[in-house]
Amino acid sequence: MSYRLHLLTSVASIFLLSAPAFAQKNKLEIKVGSHCVMQQSDFGLSTNQRTWNANARVVAVSKKQRITEDYTMLIGKRSHCHNEGVEQTFSLVNAQNDTLLVVLRNYKDGVAFRYVLPQIRKDEELMQEFTAYRLPLGANRWMQEYDRQGYEHFFPLNNTGISPESARINQWGYPALVQIDANNYMLISESDIVRNQCGSWISNSMQNLNKY
């Protein structure tokens, strides 16, 4: 079963491909019209007490609701920000019947999603995120080597997933620009980070250089 979240004023759609049983896997997919710009990608997370991987089941889906955000930035390239989109929340359960919410949003110029734990247990800590982006084989990509001291590296053109400096480098900082085809590009980044959260990064491996 697939759930589709779309904007009436946009050709972009975000899909949550839901598995009917734990033996199959859920995936996220993004299309522009009929063209897929983000292939079926993994999602989920684990804490030191619970795990929701791609085998979690969708048990409830909220109604779609329009959202409007209008705010002023203290710093940055734009002071006044205005966004309109559509939001829908999916409730997933793992094999132990623990609930994880996946909130999907679709805007005119992009899509976003976040994980929400409706209840946090005592001493529970986030340990791992399973989100993965699958890129087309040989896709051009502009990514900087992840640097824990700061984002100060260049974004060299690459179509292999291997750093031109060293094959041992497999961690990449945001934002990451990917050319899907001659007409479509995808920019991957993080957002809504607050002061008590760490910045994240993406990584790949020699086993699958196009999966981050």
Coordinates of C-alpha atoms in Angstrom, one line a residue:
M1 CA 0.0 0.0 0.0
S2 CA 1.3 3.5 -0.8
Y3 CA 0.2 6.8 0.8
R4 CA 0.6 10.0 -1.4
L5 CA 1.0 13.5 0.0
H6 CA 0.8 16.2 -2.6
L7 CA 0.1 19.9 -3.1
L8 CA -2.6 21.0 -5.4
T9 CA -0.3 23.8 -6.7
S10 CA 2.7 21.6 -7.1
V11 CA 3.7 18.7 -9.2
A12 CA 5.8 17.2 -6.4
S13 CA 4.5 14.2 -4.5
I14 CA 6.0 12.3 -1.5
F15 CA 5.1 8.7 -1.0
L16 CA 5.3 6.5 2.0
L17 CA 5.2 2.9 0.6
S18 CA 3.7 0.9 3.5
A19 CA 4.4 -2.7 4.1
P20 CA 1.4 -4.8 5.2
A21 CA 3.5 -7.0 7.4
F22 CA 6.8 -7.0 9.4
A23 CA 8.4 -9.3 6.8
Q24 CA 8.3 -6.5 4.2
K25 CA 9.8 -3.0 4.3
N26 CA 8.5 0.5 4.3
K27 CA 10.2 3.0 2.0
L28 CA 10.0 6.8 1.3
E29 CA 9.9 7.9 -2.3
I30 CA 9.6 11.4 -3.9
K31 CA 8.3 12.1 -7.4
V32 CA 7.9 15.1 -9.6
G33 CA 5.0 14.3 -11.8
S34 CA 5.6 10.7 -12.8
H35 CA 9.4 11.0 -12.6
C36 CA 11.1 9.6 -9.4
V37 CA 13.7 12.0 -8.0
M38 CA 14.3 10.1 -4.8
Q39 CA 14.2 6.3 -5.1
Q40 CA 12.8 4.1 -2.4
S41 CA 14.7 5.0 0.6
D42 CA 15.0 3.5 4.1
F43 CA 13.8 5.3 7.3
G44 CA 13.5 4.7 11.0
L45 CA 15.5 5.0 14.2
S46 CA 16.6 3.3 17.4
T47 CA 17.1 4.3 21.0
N48 CA 18.9 2.5 23.7
Q49 CA 15.6 0.9 24.6
R50 CA 13.5 0.6 21.3
T51 CA 13.9 0.2 17.6
W52 CA 11.7 1.2 14.6
N53 CA 13.3 0.1 11.4
A54 CA 11.9 -0.2 7.9
N55 CA 9.8 -3.2 9.0
A56 CA 7.5 -1.1 11.3
R57 CA 3.8 -1.1 10.4
V58 CA 1.7 1.9 9.5
V59 CA -1.4 1.7 11.8
A60 CA -2.9 5.1 11.5
V61 CA -2.8 8.1 9.0
S62 CA -3.9 11.6 9.9
K63 CA -5.9 13.8 7.6
K64 CA -3.9 16.1 5.4
Q65 CA -3.8 19.7 6.6
R66 CA -2.5 22.9 5.1
I67 CA 0.1 24.7 7.0
T68 CA 1.4 28.3 6.8
E69 CA 4.5 29.5 8.5
D70 CA 5.5 33.2 8.6
Y71 CA 8.5 34.3 10.7
T72 CA 11.5 36.5 10.9
M73 CA 15.1 35.3 11.1
L74 CA 17.6 37.0 13.4
I75 CA 20.5 36.1 11.0
G76 CA 20.8 34.6 7.5
K77 CA 20.4 35.5 3.9
R78 CA 16.7 36.2 4.2
S79 CA 15.0 38.0 7.1
H80 CA 11.3 37.4 6.3
C81 CA 10.4 33.7 5.6
H82 CA 7.0 32.6 4.4
N83 CA 6.1 28.9 3.6
E84 CA 2.9 27.1 2.7
G85 CA 2.5 23.4 2.4
V86 CA 0.6 20.2 3.3
E87 CA 1.3 18.0 6.3
Q88 CA 0.3 14.5 7.2
T89 CA 1.3 12.3 10.1
F90 CA 1.8 8.5 10.0
S91 CA 1.7 6.4 13.1
L92 CA 4.0 3.4 13.0
V93 CA 4.5 0.5 15.4
N94 CA 7.3 -1.9 15.9
A95 CA 7.1 -5.6 16.8
Q96 CA 6.7 -4.6 20.5
N97 CA 3.8 -2.3 19.6
D98 CA 5.8 0.9 20.4
T99 CA 4.7 4.0 18.4
L100 CA 6.8 6.2 16.3
L101 CA 5.3 9.2 14.4
V102 CA 6.6 10.2 10.9
V103 CA 5.5 13.7 10.0
L104 CA 5.6 14.4 6.2
R105 CA 5.4 17.8 4.7
N106 CA 5.2 18.8 1.1
Y107 CA 6.0 22.4 0.0
K108 CA 6.0 24.0 -3.5
D109 CA 9.8 23.8 -3.7
G110 CA 10.6 20.7 -1.6
V111 CA 9.6 18.1 0.9
A112 CA 10.5 17.4 4.5
F113 CA 9.9 14.8 7.2
R114 CA 10.7 14.3 10.9
Y115 CA 10.5 11.6 13.5
V116 CA 8.5 12.1 16.7
L117 CA 8.4 10.0 19.8
P118 CA 5.0 10.6 21.4
Q119 CA 6.4 9.1 24.7
I120 CA 10.0 9.1 25.9
R121 CA 11.0 6.6 28.5
K122 CA 13.2 7.3 31.5
D123 CA 16.9 7.4 30.5
E124 CA 16.0 6.8 26.8
E125 CA 18.6 8.1 24.4
L126 CA 18.7 8.3 20.6
M127 CA 21.3 5.8 19.3
Q128 CA 20.9 5.5 15.5
E129 CA 18.9 6.8 12.6
F130 CA 18.3 4.5 9.6
T131 CA 17.3 7.2 7.1
A132 CA 19.1 6.5 3.8
Y133 CA 18.9 8.2 0.4
R134 CA 19.4 6.1 -2.7
L135 CA 20.9 8.0 -5.6
P136 CA 20.9 6.9 -9.3
L137 CA 24.0 5.0 -10.4
G138 CA 26.6 7.5 -11.7
A139 CA 24.6 10.6 -10.6
N140 CA 26.6 13.8 -10.4
R141 CA 26.9 15.0 -6.8
W142 CA 28.5 17.9 -5.1
M143 CA 29.3 17.1 -1.5
Q144 CA 31.9 18.3 1.0
E145 CA 33.9 16.1 3.2
Y146 CA 32.5 16.1 6.7
D147 CA 34.7 18.1 9.1
R148 CA 33.9 18.0 12.8
Q149 CA 35.7 21.3 13.3
G150 CA 33.5 23.2 10.8
Y151 CA 32.0 23.2 7.4
E152 CA 34.9 24.7 5.5
H153 CA 35.6 22.3 2.6
F154 CA 34.9 22.6 -1.1
F155 CA 32.1 20.8 -3.0
P156 CA 33.9 19.0 -5.8
L157 CA 32.0 17.3 -8.6
N158 CA 31.8 13.6 -8.1
N159 CA 29.8 10.8 -9.8
T160 CA 31.3 7.7 -8.1
G161 CA 30.7 8.4 -4.4
I162 CA 34.4 8.1 -3.7
S163 CA 36.3 11.1 -2.5
P164 CA 39.0 12.3 -4.9
E165 CA 41.3 12.8 -1.9
S166 CA 41.0 9.4 -0.3
A167 CA 38.8 6.3 -0.7
R168 CA 38.7 6.1 3.1
I169 CA 36.6 9.2 3.3
N170 CA 32.9 8.2 3.6
Q171 CA 31.3 11.0 5.7
W172 CA 29.8 14.0 4.0
G173 CA 28.4 17.3 5.4
Y174 CA 25.2 19.1 4.5
P175 CA 24.0 20.4 2.2
A176 CA 24.4 17.7 -0.6
L177 CA 23.5 18.6 -4.1
V178 CA 22.6 15.7 -6.5
Q179 CA 21.8 15.8 -10.2
I180 CA 19.0 13.3 -10.8
D181 CA 18.9 13.7 -14.5
A182 CA 19.2 16.5 -17.1
N183 CA 16.3 18.4 -15.7
N184 CA 16.1 17.6 -12.0
Y185 CA 18.4 18.3 -9.0
M186 CA 17.9 17.4 -5.4
L187 CA 19.3 19.2 -2.4
I188 CA 19.5 17.2 0.8
S189 CA 19.9 19.0 4.1
E190 CA 18.8 19.1 7.7
S191 CA 16.6 21.8 9.3
D192 CA 14.9 22.8 12.5
I193 CA 18.0 22.1 14.6
V194 CA 17.9 23.6 18.1
R195 CA 20.7 24.4 20.4
N196 CA 20.6 21.1 22.4
Q197 CA 20.9 18.9 19.2
C198 CA 24.0 18.0 17.4
G199 CA 24.4 18.5 13.6
S200 CA 24.2 15.3 11.6
W201 CA 25.9 14.1 8.4
I202 CA 25.5 11.4 5.7
S203 CA 27.8 8.6 4.9
N204 CA 28.2 5.8 2.3
S205 CA 30.3 2.7 2.0
M206 CA 32.2 0.7 -0.6
Q207 CA 29.4 -1.9 -0.5
N208 CA 26.9 0.7 -1.8
L209 CA 28.4 4.0 -2.9
N210 CA 25.1 5.4 -4.0
K211 CA 23.3 4.9 -0.7
Y212 CA 23.8 7.6 1.9

